[in-house]
Amino acid sequence: MNLLLLRLNIPTIISQEINNDLSKFRAILRFDYDISDLTEANEDLLKQLGEILPEGATISILGSADALGSSARNAQLTKERALKTKAFINKQFSGKFKIVTGQSREKVSEGSPEGRFINRCIIIKVKK
């Protein structure tokens, strides 16, 4: 019986711990005019986000709307967008995160269609 002995030189694998500083993290989901339903792309993004965020993280969901339409409707849209996003995250990742909702105060100039589009969104911020 012949035995073949191999001597392998396996290099040391360098590992480094990554500091996941979430203090500056933000995700922005866009919405069409007068719509509060999440798109499939938004749902996919939220699923990916939920997979990588640490359990117990606090997610702030801040809704926003453009200035077109009545202020009452825009306030309703702002709230609906945030609550639908919260409901989706809770459905996908029940109990994994603490979620708070509110209204975004961050707005860009609405002097153009692009500015109004940017304001039709939710902003997601995360804290550990």
mmCIF file of C-alpha atoms in Angstrom:
data_model
loop_
_atom_site.group_PDB
_atom_site.id
_atom_site.type_symbol
_atom_site.label_atom_id
_atom_site.label_comp_id
_atom_site.label_asym_id
_atom_site.label_seq_id
_atom_site.Cartn_x
_atom_site.Cartn_y
_atom_site.Cartn_z
ATOM 1 C CA MET A 1 0.000 0.000 0.000
ATOM 2 C CA ASN A 2 1.535 3.270 -1.126
ATOM 3 C CA LEU A 3 0.653 6.393 0.800
ATOM 4 C CA LEU A 4 1.187 9.746 -0.716
ATOM 5 C CA LEU A 5 1.871 12.493 1.760
ATOM 6 C CA LEU A 6 1.327 16.025 0.637
ATOM 7 C CA ARG A 7 2.571 19.023 2.436
ATOM 8 C CA LEU A 8 0.272 21.956 1.795
ATOM 9 C CA ASN A 9 1.155 25.540 2.389
ATOM 10 C CA ILE A 10 -2.111 27.226 3.216
ATOM 11 C CA PRO A 11 -1.737 30.945 3.673
ATOM 12 C CA THR A 12 -3.149 32.542 6.769
ATOM 13 C CA ILE A 13 -6.476 34.151 6.068
ATOM 14 C CA ILE A 14 -6.621 37.672 7.336
ATOM 15 C CA SER A 15 -9.921 38.597 8.838
ATOM 16 C CA GLN A 16 -11.075 41.985 9.867
ATOM 17 C CA GLU A 17 -14.121 42.939 11.852
ATOM 18 C CA ILE A 18 -16.240 45.463 10.034
ATOM 19 C CA ASN A 19 -17.701 48.279 12.060
ATOM 20 C CA ASN A 20 -21.274 48.641 10.906
ATOM 21 C CA ASP A 21 -21.794 52.241 11.952
ATOM 22 C CA LEU A 22 -25.427 52.824 11.132
ATOM 23 C CA SER A 23 -25.531 56.415 12.382
ATOM 24 C CA LYS A 24 -25.246 57.796 8.848
ATOM 25 C CA PHE A 25 -27.289 55.084 7.122
ATOM 26 C CA ARG A 26 -30.319 56.126 5.131
ATOM 27 C CA ALA A 27 -32.415 54.570 2.417
ATOM 28 C CA ILE A 28 -34.854 56.494 0.269
ATOM 29 C CA LEU A 29 -37.869 54.885 -1.388
ATOM 30 C CA ARG A 30 -39.646 56.853 -4.119
ATOM 31 C CA PHE A 31 -43.372 56.932 -4.890
ATOM 32 C CA ASP A 32 -45.436 58.021 -7.867
ATOM 33 C CA TYR A 33 -47.773 61.003 -7.580
ATOM 34 C CA ASP A 34 -50.711 60.448 -5.193
ATOM 35 C CA ILE A 35 -49.652 56.817 -4.543
ATOM 36 C CA SER A 36 -48.833 55.251 -1.181
ATOM 37 C CA ASP A 37 -48.455 51.608 -2.241
ATOM 38 C CA LEU A 38 -44.975 50.099 -2.245
ATOM 39 C CA THR A 39 -43.612 49.088 -5.626
ATOM 40 C CA GLU A 40 -42.094 45.653 -6.152
ATOM 41 C CA ALA A 41 -38.669 47.320 -6.310
ATOM 42 C CA ASN A 42 -39.307 49.029 -2.955
ATOM 43 C CA GLU A 43 -40.382 45.719 -1.417
ATOM 44 C CA ASP A 44 -37.226 44.027 -2.723
ATOM 45 C CA LEU A 45 -35.086 46.780 -1.228
ATOM 46 C CA LEU A 46 -36.849 46.479 2.132
ATOM 47 C CA LYS A 47 -36.330 42.702 2.145
ATOM 48 C CA GLN A 48 -32.607 43.153 1.489
ATOM 49 C CA LEU A 49 -32.405 45.817 4.159
ATOM 50 C CA GLY A 50 -34.154 43.608 6.700
ATOM 51 C CA GLU A 51 -31.707 40.787 6.044
ATOM 52 C CA ILE A 52 -28.593 42.855 6.741
ATOM 53 C CA LEU A 53 -29.710 45.020 9.659
ATOM 54 C CA PRO A 54 -28.956 43.756 13.161
ATOM 55 C CA GLU A 55 -31.785 42.382 15.248
ATOM 56 C CA GLY A 56 -33.072 44.955 17.700
ATOM 57 C CA ALA A 57 -32.159 47.923 15.504
ATOM 58 C CA THR A 58 -34.492 50.909 15.578
ATOM 59 C CA ILE A 59 -35.805 51.856 12.156
ATOM 60 C CA SER A 60 -37.203 55.364 11.664
ATOM 61 C CA ILE A 61 -39.530 55.660 8.686
ATOM 62 C CA LEU A 62 -40.159 59.270 7.714
ATOM 63 C CA GLY A 63 -42.863 59.876 5.126
ATOM 64 C CA SER A 64 -42.986 62.761 2.679
ATOM 65 C CA ALA A 65 -45.142 64.101 -0.149
ATOM 66 C CA ASP A 66 -44.782 66.840 -2.715
ATOM 67 C CA ALA A 67 -46.761 70.091 -2.496
ATOM 68 C CA LEU A 68 -49.194 69.252 -5.312
ATOM 69 C CA GLY A 69 -52.720 68.621 -4.093
ATOM 70 C CA SER A 70 -54.310 69.672 -0.828
ATOM 71 C CA SER A 71 -52.348 69.822 2.402
ATOM 72 C CA ALA A 72 -54.815 67.347 3.943
ATOM 73 C CA ARG A 73 -54.232 64.811 1.156
ATOM 74 C CA ASN A 74 -50.468 65.280 1.360
ATOM 75 C CA ALA A 75 -50.536 64.722 5.133
ATOM 76 C CA GLN A 76 -52.573 61.556 4.533
ATOM 77 C CA LEU A 77 -50.125 60.338 1.848
ATOM 78 C CA THR A 78 -47.159 61.030 4.119
ATOM 79 C CA LYS A 79 -48.716 58.946 6.893
ATOM 80 C CA GLU A 80 -49.894 56.145 4.567
ATOM 81 C CA ARG A 81 -46.458 55.768 2.972
ATOM 82 C CA ALA A 82 -44.761 55.452 6.346
ATOM 83 C CA LEU A 83 -47.381 53.076 7.779
ATOM 84 C CA LYS A 84 -47.431 50.804 4.705
ATOM 85 C CA THR A 85 -43.649 50.585 4.823
ATOM 86 C CA LYS A 86 -43.777 49.745 8.534
ATOM 87 C CA ALA A 87 -46.457 47.087 7.935
ATOM 88 C CA PHE A 88 -44.389 45.479 5.179
ATOM 89 C CA ILE A 89 -41.251 45.322 7.336
ATOM 90 C CA ASN A 90 -43.228 43.907 10.270
ATOM 91 C CA LYS A 91 -44.808 41.273 8.023
ATOM 92 C CA GLN A 92 -41.439 40.179 6.622
ATOM 93 C CA PHE A 93 -39.396 40.415 9.845
ATOM 94 C CA SER A 94 -41.878 40.116 12.694
ATOM 95 C CA GLY A 95 -40.382 41.436 15.910
ATOM 96 C CA LYS A 96 -36.826 41.795 14.577
ATOM 97 C CA PHE A 97 -36.813 45.603 14.741
ATOM 98 C CA LYS A 98 -38.310 48.481 16.663
ATOM 99 C CA ILE A 99 -40.009 50.713 14.111
ATOM 100 C CA VAL A 100 -41.082 54.322 14.532
ATOM 101 C CA THR A 101 -42.832 56.445 11.936
ATOM 102 C CA GLY A 102 -43.012 60.160 11.390
ATOM 103 C CA GLN A 103 -42.901 62.931 8.847
ATOM 104 C CA SER A 104 -39.758 64.000 7.048
ATOM 105 C CA ARG A 105 -38.826 67.658 7.295
ATOM 106 C CA GLU A 106 -36.206 67.299 4.561
ATOM 107 C CA LYS A 107 -37.503 68.844 1.348
ATOM 108 C CA VAL A 108 -35.952 70.058 -1.870
ATOM 109 C CA SER A 109 -37.240 72.906 -4.019
ATOM 110 C CA GLU A 110 -40.429 71.974 -5.829
ATOM 111 C CA GLY A 111 -39.890 74.371 -8.714
ATOM 112 C CA SER A 112 -39.470 71.450 -11.115
ATOM 113 C CA PRO A 113 -41.020 68.020 -11.704
ATOM 114 C CA GLU A 114 -37.726 66.484 -10.523
ATOM 115 C CA GLY A 115 -37.901 68.326 -7.203
ATOM 116 C CA ARG A 116 -41.478 67.198 -6.636
ATOM 117 C CA PHE A 117 -40.492 63.618 -7.514
ATOM 118 C CA ILE A 118 -37.673 63.704 -4.964
ATOM 119 C CA ASN A 119 -40.097 64.822 -2.238
ATOM 120 C CA ARG A 120 -42.498 61.918 -2.903
ATOM 121 C CA CYS A 121 -40.661 59.442 -0.722
ATOM 122 C CA ILE A 122 -39.968 57.861 2.591
ATOM 123 C CA ILE A 123 -36.602 58.144 4.270
ATOM 124 C CA ILE A 124 -35.391 55.232 6.374
ATOM 125 C CA LYS A 125 -32.839 55.823 9.116
ATOM 126 C CA VAL A 126 -31.413 53.147 11.403
ATOM 127 C CA LYS A 127 -29.964 53.084 14.910
ATOM 128 C CA LYS A 128 -28.499 50.053 16.657
#
